[in-house]
Tab-separated table of C-alpha atoms in Angstrom:
chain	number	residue	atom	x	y	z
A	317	UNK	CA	0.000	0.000	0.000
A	318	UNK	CA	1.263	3.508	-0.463
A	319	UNK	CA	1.300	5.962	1.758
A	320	UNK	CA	1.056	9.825	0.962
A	321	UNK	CA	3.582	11.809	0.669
A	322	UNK	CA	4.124	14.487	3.493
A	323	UNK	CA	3.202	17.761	2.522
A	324	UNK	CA	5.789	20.250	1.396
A	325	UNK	CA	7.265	22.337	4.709
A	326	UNK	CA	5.604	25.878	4.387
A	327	UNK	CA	9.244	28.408	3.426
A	328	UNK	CA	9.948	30.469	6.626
A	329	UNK	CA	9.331	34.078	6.143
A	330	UNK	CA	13.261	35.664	6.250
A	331	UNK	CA	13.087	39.813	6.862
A	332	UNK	CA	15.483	42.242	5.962
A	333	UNK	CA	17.600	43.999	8.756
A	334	UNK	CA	15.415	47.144	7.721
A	335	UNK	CA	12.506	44.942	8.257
A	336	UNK	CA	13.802	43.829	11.588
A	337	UNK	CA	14.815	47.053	13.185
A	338	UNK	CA	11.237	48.733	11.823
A	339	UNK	CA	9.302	45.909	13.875
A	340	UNK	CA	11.541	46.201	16.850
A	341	UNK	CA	10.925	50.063	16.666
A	342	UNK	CA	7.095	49.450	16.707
A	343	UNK	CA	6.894	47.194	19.294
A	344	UNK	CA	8.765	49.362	21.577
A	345	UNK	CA	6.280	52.127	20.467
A	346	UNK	CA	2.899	49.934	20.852
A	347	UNK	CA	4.230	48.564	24.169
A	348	UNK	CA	4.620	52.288	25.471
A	349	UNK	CA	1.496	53.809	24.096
A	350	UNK	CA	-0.714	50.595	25.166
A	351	UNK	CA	0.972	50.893	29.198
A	352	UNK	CA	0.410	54.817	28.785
A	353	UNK	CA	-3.411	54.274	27.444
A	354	UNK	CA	-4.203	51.557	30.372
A	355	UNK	CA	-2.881	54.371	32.831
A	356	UNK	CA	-4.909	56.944	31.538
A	357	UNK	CA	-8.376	54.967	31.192
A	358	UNK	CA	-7.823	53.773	34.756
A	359	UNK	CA	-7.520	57.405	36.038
A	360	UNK	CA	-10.491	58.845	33.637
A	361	UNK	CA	-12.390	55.694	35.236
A	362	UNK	CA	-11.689	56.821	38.640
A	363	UNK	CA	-12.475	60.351	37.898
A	364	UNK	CA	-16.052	59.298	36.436
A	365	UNK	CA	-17.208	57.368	38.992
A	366	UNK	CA	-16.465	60.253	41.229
A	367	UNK	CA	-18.589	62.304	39.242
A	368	UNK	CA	-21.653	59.778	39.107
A	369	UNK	CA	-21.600	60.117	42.900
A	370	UNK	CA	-21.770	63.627	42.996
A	371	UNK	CA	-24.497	63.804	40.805
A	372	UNK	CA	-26.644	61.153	41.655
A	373	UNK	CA	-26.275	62.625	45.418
A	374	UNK	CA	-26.784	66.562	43.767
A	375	UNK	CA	-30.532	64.665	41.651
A	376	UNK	CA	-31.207	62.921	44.892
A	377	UNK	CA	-31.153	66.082	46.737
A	378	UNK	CA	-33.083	68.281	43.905
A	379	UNK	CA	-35.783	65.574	43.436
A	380	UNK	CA	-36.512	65.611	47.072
A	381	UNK	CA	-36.760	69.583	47.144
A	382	UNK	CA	-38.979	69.578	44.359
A	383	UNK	CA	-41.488	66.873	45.373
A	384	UNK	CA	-41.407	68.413	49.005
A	385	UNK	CA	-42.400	71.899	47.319
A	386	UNK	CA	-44.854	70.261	45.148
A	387	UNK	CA	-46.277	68.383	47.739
A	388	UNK	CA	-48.732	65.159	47.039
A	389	UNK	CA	-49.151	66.500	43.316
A	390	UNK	CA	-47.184	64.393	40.691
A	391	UNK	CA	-45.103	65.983	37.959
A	392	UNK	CA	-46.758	67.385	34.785
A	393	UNK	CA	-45.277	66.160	31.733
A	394	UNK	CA	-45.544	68.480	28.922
A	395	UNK	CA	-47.001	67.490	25.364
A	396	UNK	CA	-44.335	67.864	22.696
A	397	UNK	CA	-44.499	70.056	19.890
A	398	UNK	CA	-44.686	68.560	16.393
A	399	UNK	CA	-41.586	69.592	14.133
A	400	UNK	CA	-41.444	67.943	10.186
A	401	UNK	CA	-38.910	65.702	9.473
A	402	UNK	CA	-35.264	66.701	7.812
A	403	UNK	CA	-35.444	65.223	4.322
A	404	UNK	CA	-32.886	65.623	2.039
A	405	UNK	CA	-34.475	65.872	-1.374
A	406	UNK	CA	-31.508	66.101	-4.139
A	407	UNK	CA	-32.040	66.641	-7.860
A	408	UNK	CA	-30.043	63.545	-9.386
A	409	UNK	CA	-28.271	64.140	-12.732
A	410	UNK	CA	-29.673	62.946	-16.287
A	411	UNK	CA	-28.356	60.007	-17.952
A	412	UNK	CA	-27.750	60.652	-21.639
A	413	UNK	CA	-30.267	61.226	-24.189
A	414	UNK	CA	-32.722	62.997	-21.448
A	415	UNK	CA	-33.636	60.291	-19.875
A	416	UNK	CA	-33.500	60.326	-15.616
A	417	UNK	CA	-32.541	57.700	-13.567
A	418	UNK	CA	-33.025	56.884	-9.882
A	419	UNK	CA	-30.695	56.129	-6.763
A	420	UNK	CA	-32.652	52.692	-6.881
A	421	UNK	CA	-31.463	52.327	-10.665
A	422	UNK	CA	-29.365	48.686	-11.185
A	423	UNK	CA	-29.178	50.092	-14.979
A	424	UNK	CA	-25.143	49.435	-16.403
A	425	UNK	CA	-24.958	53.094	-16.685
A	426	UNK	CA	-22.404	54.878	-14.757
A	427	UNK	CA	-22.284	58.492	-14.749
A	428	UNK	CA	-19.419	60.366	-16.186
A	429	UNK	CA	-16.906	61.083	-13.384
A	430	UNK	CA	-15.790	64.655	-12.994
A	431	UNK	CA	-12.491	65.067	-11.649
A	432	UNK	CA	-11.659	68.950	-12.156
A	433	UNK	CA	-9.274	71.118	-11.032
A	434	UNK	CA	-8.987	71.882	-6.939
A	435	UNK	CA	-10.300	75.039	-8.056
A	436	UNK	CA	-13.477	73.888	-9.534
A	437	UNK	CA	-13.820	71.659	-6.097
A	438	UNK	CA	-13.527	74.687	-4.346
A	439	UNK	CA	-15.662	77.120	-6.417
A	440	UNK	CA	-18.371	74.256	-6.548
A	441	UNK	CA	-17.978	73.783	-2.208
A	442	UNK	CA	-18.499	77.642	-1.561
A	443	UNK	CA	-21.950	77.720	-4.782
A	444	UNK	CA	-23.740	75.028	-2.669
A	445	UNK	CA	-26.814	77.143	-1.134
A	446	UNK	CA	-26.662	78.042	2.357
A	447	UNK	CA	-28.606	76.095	5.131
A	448	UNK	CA	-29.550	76.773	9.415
A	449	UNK	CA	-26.338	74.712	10.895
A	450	UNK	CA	-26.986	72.651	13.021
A	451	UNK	CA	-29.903	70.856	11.513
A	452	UNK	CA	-33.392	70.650	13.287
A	453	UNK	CA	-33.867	68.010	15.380
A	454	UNK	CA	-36.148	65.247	15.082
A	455	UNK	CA	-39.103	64.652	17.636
A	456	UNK	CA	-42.022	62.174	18.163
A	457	UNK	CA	-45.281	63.739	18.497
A	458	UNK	CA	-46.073	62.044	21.155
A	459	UNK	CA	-43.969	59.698	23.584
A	460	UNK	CA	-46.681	58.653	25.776
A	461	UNK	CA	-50.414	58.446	23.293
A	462	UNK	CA	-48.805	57.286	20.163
A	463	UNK	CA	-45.861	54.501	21.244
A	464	UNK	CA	-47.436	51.731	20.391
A	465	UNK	CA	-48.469	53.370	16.457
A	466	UNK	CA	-44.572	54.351	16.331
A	467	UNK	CA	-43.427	51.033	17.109
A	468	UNK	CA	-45.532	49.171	14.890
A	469	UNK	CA	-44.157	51.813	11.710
A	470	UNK	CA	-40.388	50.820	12.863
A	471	UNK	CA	-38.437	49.104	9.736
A	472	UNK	CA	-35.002	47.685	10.456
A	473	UNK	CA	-31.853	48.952	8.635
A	474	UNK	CA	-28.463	47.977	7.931
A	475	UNK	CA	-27.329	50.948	10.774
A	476	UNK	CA	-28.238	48.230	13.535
A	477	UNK	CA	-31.110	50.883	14.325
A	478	UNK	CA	-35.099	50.472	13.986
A	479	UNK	CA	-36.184	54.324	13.007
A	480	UNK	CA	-38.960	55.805	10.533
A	481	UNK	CA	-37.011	56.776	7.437
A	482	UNK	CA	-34.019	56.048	5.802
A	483	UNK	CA	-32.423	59.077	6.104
A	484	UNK	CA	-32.670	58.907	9.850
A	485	UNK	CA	-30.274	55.651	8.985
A	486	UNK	CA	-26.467	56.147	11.265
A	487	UNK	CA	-24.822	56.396	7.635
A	488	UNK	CA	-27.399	58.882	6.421
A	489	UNK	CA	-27.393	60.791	9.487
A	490	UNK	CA	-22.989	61.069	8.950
A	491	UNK	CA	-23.786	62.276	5.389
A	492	UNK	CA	-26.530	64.988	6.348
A	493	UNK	CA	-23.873	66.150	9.069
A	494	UNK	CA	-21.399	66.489	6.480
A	495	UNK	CA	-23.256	68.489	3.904
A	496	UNK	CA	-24.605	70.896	6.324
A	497	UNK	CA	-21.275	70.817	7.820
A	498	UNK	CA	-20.013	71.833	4.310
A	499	UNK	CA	-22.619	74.491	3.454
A	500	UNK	CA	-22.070	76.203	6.722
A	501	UNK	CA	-18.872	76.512	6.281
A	502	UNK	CA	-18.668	80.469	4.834
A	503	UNK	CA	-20.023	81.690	8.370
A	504	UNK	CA	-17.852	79.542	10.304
A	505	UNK	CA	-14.751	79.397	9.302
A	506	UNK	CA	-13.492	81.596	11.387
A	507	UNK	CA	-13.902	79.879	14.326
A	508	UNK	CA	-13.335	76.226	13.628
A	509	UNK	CA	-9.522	75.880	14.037
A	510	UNK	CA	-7.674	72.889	11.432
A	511	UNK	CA	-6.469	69.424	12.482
A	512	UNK	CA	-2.917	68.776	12.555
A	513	UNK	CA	-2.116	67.257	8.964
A	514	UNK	CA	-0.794	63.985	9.944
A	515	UNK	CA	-2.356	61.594	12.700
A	516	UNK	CA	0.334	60.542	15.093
A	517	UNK	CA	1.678	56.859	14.615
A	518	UNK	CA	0.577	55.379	17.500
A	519	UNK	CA	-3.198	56.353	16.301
A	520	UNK	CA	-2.436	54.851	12.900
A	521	UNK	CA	-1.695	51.712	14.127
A	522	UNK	CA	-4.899	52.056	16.211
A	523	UNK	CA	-3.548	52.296	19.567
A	524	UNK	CA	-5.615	55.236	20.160
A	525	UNK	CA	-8.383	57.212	19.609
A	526	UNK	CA	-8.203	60.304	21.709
A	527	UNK	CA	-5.964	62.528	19.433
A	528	UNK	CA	-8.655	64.438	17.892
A	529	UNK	CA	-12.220	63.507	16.846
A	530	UNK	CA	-11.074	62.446	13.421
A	531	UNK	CA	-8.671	59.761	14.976
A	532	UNK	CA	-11.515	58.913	16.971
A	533	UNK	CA	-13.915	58.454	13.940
A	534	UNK	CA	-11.520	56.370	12.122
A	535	UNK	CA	-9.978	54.132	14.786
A	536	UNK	CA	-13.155	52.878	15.530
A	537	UNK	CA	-14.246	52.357	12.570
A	538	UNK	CA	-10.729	50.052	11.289
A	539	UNK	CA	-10.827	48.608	14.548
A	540	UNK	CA	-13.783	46.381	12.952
A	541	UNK	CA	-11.761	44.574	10.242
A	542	UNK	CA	-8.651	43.069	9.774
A	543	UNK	CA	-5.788	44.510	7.747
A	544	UNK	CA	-3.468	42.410	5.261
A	545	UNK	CA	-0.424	44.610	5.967
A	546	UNK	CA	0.770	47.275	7.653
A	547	UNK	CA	1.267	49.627	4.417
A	548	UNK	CA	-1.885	48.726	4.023
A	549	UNK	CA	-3.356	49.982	7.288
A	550	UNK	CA	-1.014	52.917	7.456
A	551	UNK	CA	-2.077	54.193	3.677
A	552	UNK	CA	-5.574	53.897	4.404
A	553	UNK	CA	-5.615	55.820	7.635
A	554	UNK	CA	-3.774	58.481	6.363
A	555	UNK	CA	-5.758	58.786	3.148
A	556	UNK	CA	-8.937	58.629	5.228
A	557	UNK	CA	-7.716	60.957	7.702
A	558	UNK	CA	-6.674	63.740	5.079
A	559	UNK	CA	-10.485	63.555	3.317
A	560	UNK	CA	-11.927	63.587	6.675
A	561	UNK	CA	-9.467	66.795	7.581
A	562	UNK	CA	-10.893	68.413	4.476
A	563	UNK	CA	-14.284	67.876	5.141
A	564	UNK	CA	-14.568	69.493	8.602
A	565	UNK	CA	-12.231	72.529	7.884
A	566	UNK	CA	-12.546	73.037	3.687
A	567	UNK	CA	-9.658	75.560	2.679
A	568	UNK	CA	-6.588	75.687	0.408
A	569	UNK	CA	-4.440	74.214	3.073
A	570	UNK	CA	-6.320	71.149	3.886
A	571	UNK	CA	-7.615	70.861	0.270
A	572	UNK	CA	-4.312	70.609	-1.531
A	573	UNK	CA	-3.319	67.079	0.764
A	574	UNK	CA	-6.564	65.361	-0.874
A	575	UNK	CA	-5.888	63.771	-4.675
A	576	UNK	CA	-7.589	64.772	-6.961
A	577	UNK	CA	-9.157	61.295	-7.838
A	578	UNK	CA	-10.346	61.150	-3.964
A	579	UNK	CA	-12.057	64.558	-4.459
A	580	UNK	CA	-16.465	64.524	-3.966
A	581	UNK	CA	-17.892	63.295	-7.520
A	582	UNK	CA	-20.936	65.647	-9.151
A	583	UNK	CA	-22.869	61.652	-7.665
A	584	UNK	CA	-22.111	61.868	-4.578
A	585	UNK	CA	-22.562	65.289	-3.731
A	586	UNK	CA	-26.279	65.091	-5.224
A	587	UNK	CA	-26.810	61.707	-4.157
A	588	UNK	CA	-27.393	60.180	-0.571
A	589	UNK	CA	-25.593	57.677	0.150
A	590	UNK	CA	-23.587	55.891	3.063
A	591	UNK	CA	-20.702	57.730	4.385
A	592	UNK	CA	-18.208	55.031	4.040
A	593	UNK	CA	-18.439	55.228	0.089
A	594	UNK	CA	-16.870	58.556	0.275
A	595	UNK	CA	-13.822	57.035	1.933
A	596	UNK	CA	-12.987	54.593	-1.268
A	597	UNK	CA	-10.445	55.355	-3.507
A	598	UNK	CA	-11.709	54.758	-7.008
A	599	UNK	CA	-14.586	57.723	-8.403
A	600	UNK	CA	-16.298	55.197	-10.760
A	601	UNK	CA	-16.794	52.210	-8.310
A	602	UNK	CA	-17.893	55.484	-5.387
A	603	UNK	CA	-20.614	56.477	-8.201
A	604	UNK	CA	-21.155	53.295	-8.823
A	605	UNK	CA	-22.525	52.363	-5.131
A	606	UNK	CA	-24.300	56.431	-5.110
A	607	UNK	CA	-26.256	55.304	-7.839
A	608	UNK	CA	-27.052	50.913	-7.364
A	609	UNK	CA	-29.489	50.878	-4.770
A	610	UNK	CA	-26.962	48.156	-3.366
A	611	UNK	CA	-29.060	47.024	-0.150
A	612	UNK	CA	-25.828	44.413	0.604
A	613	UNK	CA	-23.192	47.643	1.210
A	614	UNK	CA	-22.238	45.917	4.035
A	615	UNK	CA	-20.732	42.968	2.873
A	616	UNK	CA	-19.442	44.415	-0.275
A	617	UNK	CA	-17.388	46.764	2.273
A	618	UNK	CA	-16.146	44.079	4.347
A	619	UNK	CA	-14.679	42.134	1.373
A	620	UNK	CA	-13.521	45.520	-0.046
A	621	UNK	CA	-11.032	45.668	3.143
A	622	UNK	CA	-9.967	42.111	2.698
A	623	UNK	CA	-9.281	42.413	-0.910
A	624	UNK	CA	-7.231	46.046	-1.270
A	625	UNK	CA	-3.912	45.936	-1.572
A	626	UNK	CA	-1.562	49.204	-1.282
A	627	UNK	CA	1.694	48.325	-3.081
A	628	UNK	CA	4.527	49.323	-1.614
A	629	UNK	CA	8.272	48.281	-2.284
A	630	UNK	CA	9.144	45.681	1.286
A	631	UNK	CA	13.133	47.240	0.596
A	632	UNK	CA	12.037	50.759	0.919
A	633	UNK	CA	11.129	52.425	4.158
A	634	UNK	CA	8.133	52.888	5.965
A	635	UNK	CA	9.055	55.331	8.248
A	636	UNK	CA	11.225	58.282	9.203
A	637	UNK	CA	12.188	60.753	12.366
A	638	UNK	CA	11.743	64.156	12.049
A	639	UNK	CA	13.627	67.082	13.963
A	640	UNK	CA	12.143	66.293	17.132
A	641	UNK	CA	13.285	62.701	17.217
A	642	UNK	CA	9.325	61.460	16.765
A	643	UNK	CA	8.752	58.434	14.135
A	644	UNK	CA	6.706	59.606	11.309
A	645	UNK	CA	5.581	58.391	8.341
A	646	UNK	CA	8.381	58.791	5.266
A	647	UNK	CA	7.545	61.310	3.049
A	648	UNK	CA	8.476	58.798	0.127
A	649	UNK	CA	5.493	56.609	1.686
A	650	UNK	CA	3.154	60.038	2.047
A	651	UNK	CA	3.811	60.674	-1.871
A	652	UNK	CA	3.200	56.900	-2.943
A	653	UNK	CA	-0.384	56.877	-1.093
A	654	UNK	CA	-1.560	59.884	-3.716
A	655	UNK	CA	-1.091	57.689	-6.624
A	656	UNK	CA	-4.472	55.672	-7.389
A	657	UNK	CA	-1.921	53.303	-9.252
A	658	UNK	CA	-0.426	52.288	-6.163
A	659	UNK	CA	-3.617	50.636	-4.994
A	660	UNK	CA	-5.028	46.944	-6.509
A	661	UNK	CA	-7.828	45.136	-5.640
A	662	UNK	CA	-8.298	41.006	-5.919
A	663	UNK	CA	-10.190	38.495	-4.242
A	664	UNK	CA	-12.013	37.387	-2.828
A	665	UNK	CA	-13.921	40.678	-3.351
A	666	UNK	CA	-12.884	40.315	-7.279
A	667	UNK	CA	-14.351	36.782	-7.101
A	668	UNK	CA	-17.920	37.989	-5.499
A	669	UNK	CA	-18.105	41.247	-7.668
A	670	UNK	CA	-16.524	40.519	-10.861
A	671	UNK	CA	-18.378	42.782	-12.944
A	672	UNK	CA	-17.177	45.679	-11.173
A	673	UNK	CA	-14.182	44.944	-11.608
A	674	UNK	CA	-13.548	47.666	-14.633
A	675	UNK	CA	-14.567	50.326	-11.775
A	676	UNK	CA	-11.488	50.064	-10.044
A	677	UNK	CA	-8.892	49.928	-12.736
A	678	UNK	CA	-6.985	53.715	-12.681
């Protein structure tokens, strides 16, 4: 009888010296931010359940004055006024020959993508009209006569949230936020101040999310799937980070670190559509998902991140010191990230969406 032949013994991965002293260096790095991170949630632990004493003893104290002044009477509860609903209503572009087409459309058209010049961005950010910031608020007309009518109208989303509408959808909500964010921006620019331009390392390799509320944003949000590399990670955090930089403070300065081919399509400004699209590099598979109706986003995202690939050169280095003896990210590596031919995309996401597969070629 014969037996099977073992199977072949897997090659050990060999590094470089570079290779070597990089990991060593971020080790040391990740082992000193996670030891400083523990310290710090302990203490802002400490410090909030401090604060939950004193305030459950300060309601304690005001309840009991209240209900003493009020005597036997119970508290009145006061019928809420009725406010319309934010709805975002856009006018969608025409396809060619006249002829309209929906957000719901699963038509092989794609619009034509408009790249432009940083000054057409611009010019077409400041023409948008002009819109009360924040936005109204939503309310129920009633909390306490109408519950059981509300919950029976509920529909379940993608979000993880049971609301009325679509656009009061987590993703649709970001998106609202963002345009209103953008169309305020003439009256208050003056007192929004401008995120540094680079994330610190540590937050890029999602040890932390406390830098500033774009790290916070983003950390979270990477912190839900697994990376194939680190250039992977590193390009895009940064690329994500520099878009979102843009968005909350629009200028020149923050404007000119976004590429071109990452800049808002004519689609996605007029159509809604999940935040995360706006984060993708390539404009034809963004308009692409604007305009599909796709009602499985989700798992086309989460094969997205399994599938990119951000090619970078394993000889050449990742990162750099600068004058204050900090590790940052090489300005080689900064420059590579801008190119849309850097970035490839293969399976398994290639294998479950094949026919967009001419979206993503630069």
């Amino acid at each position: 009888m014969s037996t099977a032949s073992p199977p072949p013994a897997k090659r050990k991965r060999v590094r470089s010296a570079t290779q070597i002293e990089q990991k060593r260096l971020t080790d040391r790095l990740k082992h000193r931010e996670n030891r400083h991170e523990n310290k710090q949630r302990l203490e802002r632990m400490e410090s909030d359940i401090a604060d939950i004493k004193d305030s459950l003893q300060n309601l304690a104290l005001t309840l009991q004055s209240q209900f003493s002044a009020l005597g036997a009477q119970a508290p009145s509860i006061p019928y809420p006024a009725c406010h319309e609903a934010l709805a975002l209503k856009p006018t969608l572009p025409s396809s060619p020959g006249g002829m309209g087409y929906s957000s719901a459309s699963t038509t092989s058209y794609h619009p034509e993508v408009h790249f432009g010049s940083r000054e057409e961005a611009f010019a077409l950010q400041s023409s948008w009209p002009q819109a009360s910031w924040p936005p109204s608020p939503h309310h129920a007309t009633s909390l306490w006569t109408r519950i059981s009518v509300v919950e029976s109208q509920l529909i379940d989303c993608p979000c993880g949230s049971r609301h009325l509408d679509r656009f009061d959808s987590v993703d649709q909500c970001n998106v609202t936020a963002l345009y209103q964010r953008q169309i305020g921006f003439p009256t208050t620019q003056g007192t929004l101040g401008i995120l540094p331009r680079n994330p610190s390392v540590p937050s890029m390799m999602l040890h932390g999310m406390d830098e500033n509320i774009a790290t916070f944003l983003i950390t979270g949000f990477l912190r839900q799937y697994r990376h194939k590399s680190i250039e992977q990670l590193l390009s895009f955090y940064l690329l994500g980070y520099r878009y979102m930089r843009w968005q909350m403070s629009p200028c020149d300065e923050t404007l000119q670190d976004v590429p071109l081919w990452q800049l808002p399509t004519e689609t996605q400004i007029s159509t809604p559509h999940s935040v995360v699209v706006d984060y993708l590099p390539w404009p034809r598979l963004r308009d692409h998902l604007c305009t599909s109706g796709d009602e499985d986003l989700g798992r086309s995202i989460f094969l997205y991140f399994e599938s990119i690939e951000f090619i970078w050169p394993p000889e050449r280095p990742i990162f750099a010191q600068d004058d204050g003896g900090q590790m940052v990210l090489s300005l080689e590596f900064e420059l590579a990230i801008g190119n849309l031919e850097n970035w490839r995309i293969g399976a398994p996401w290639s294998e479950a969406f094949p026919e967009l597969m001419h979206l993503v070629r630069p």
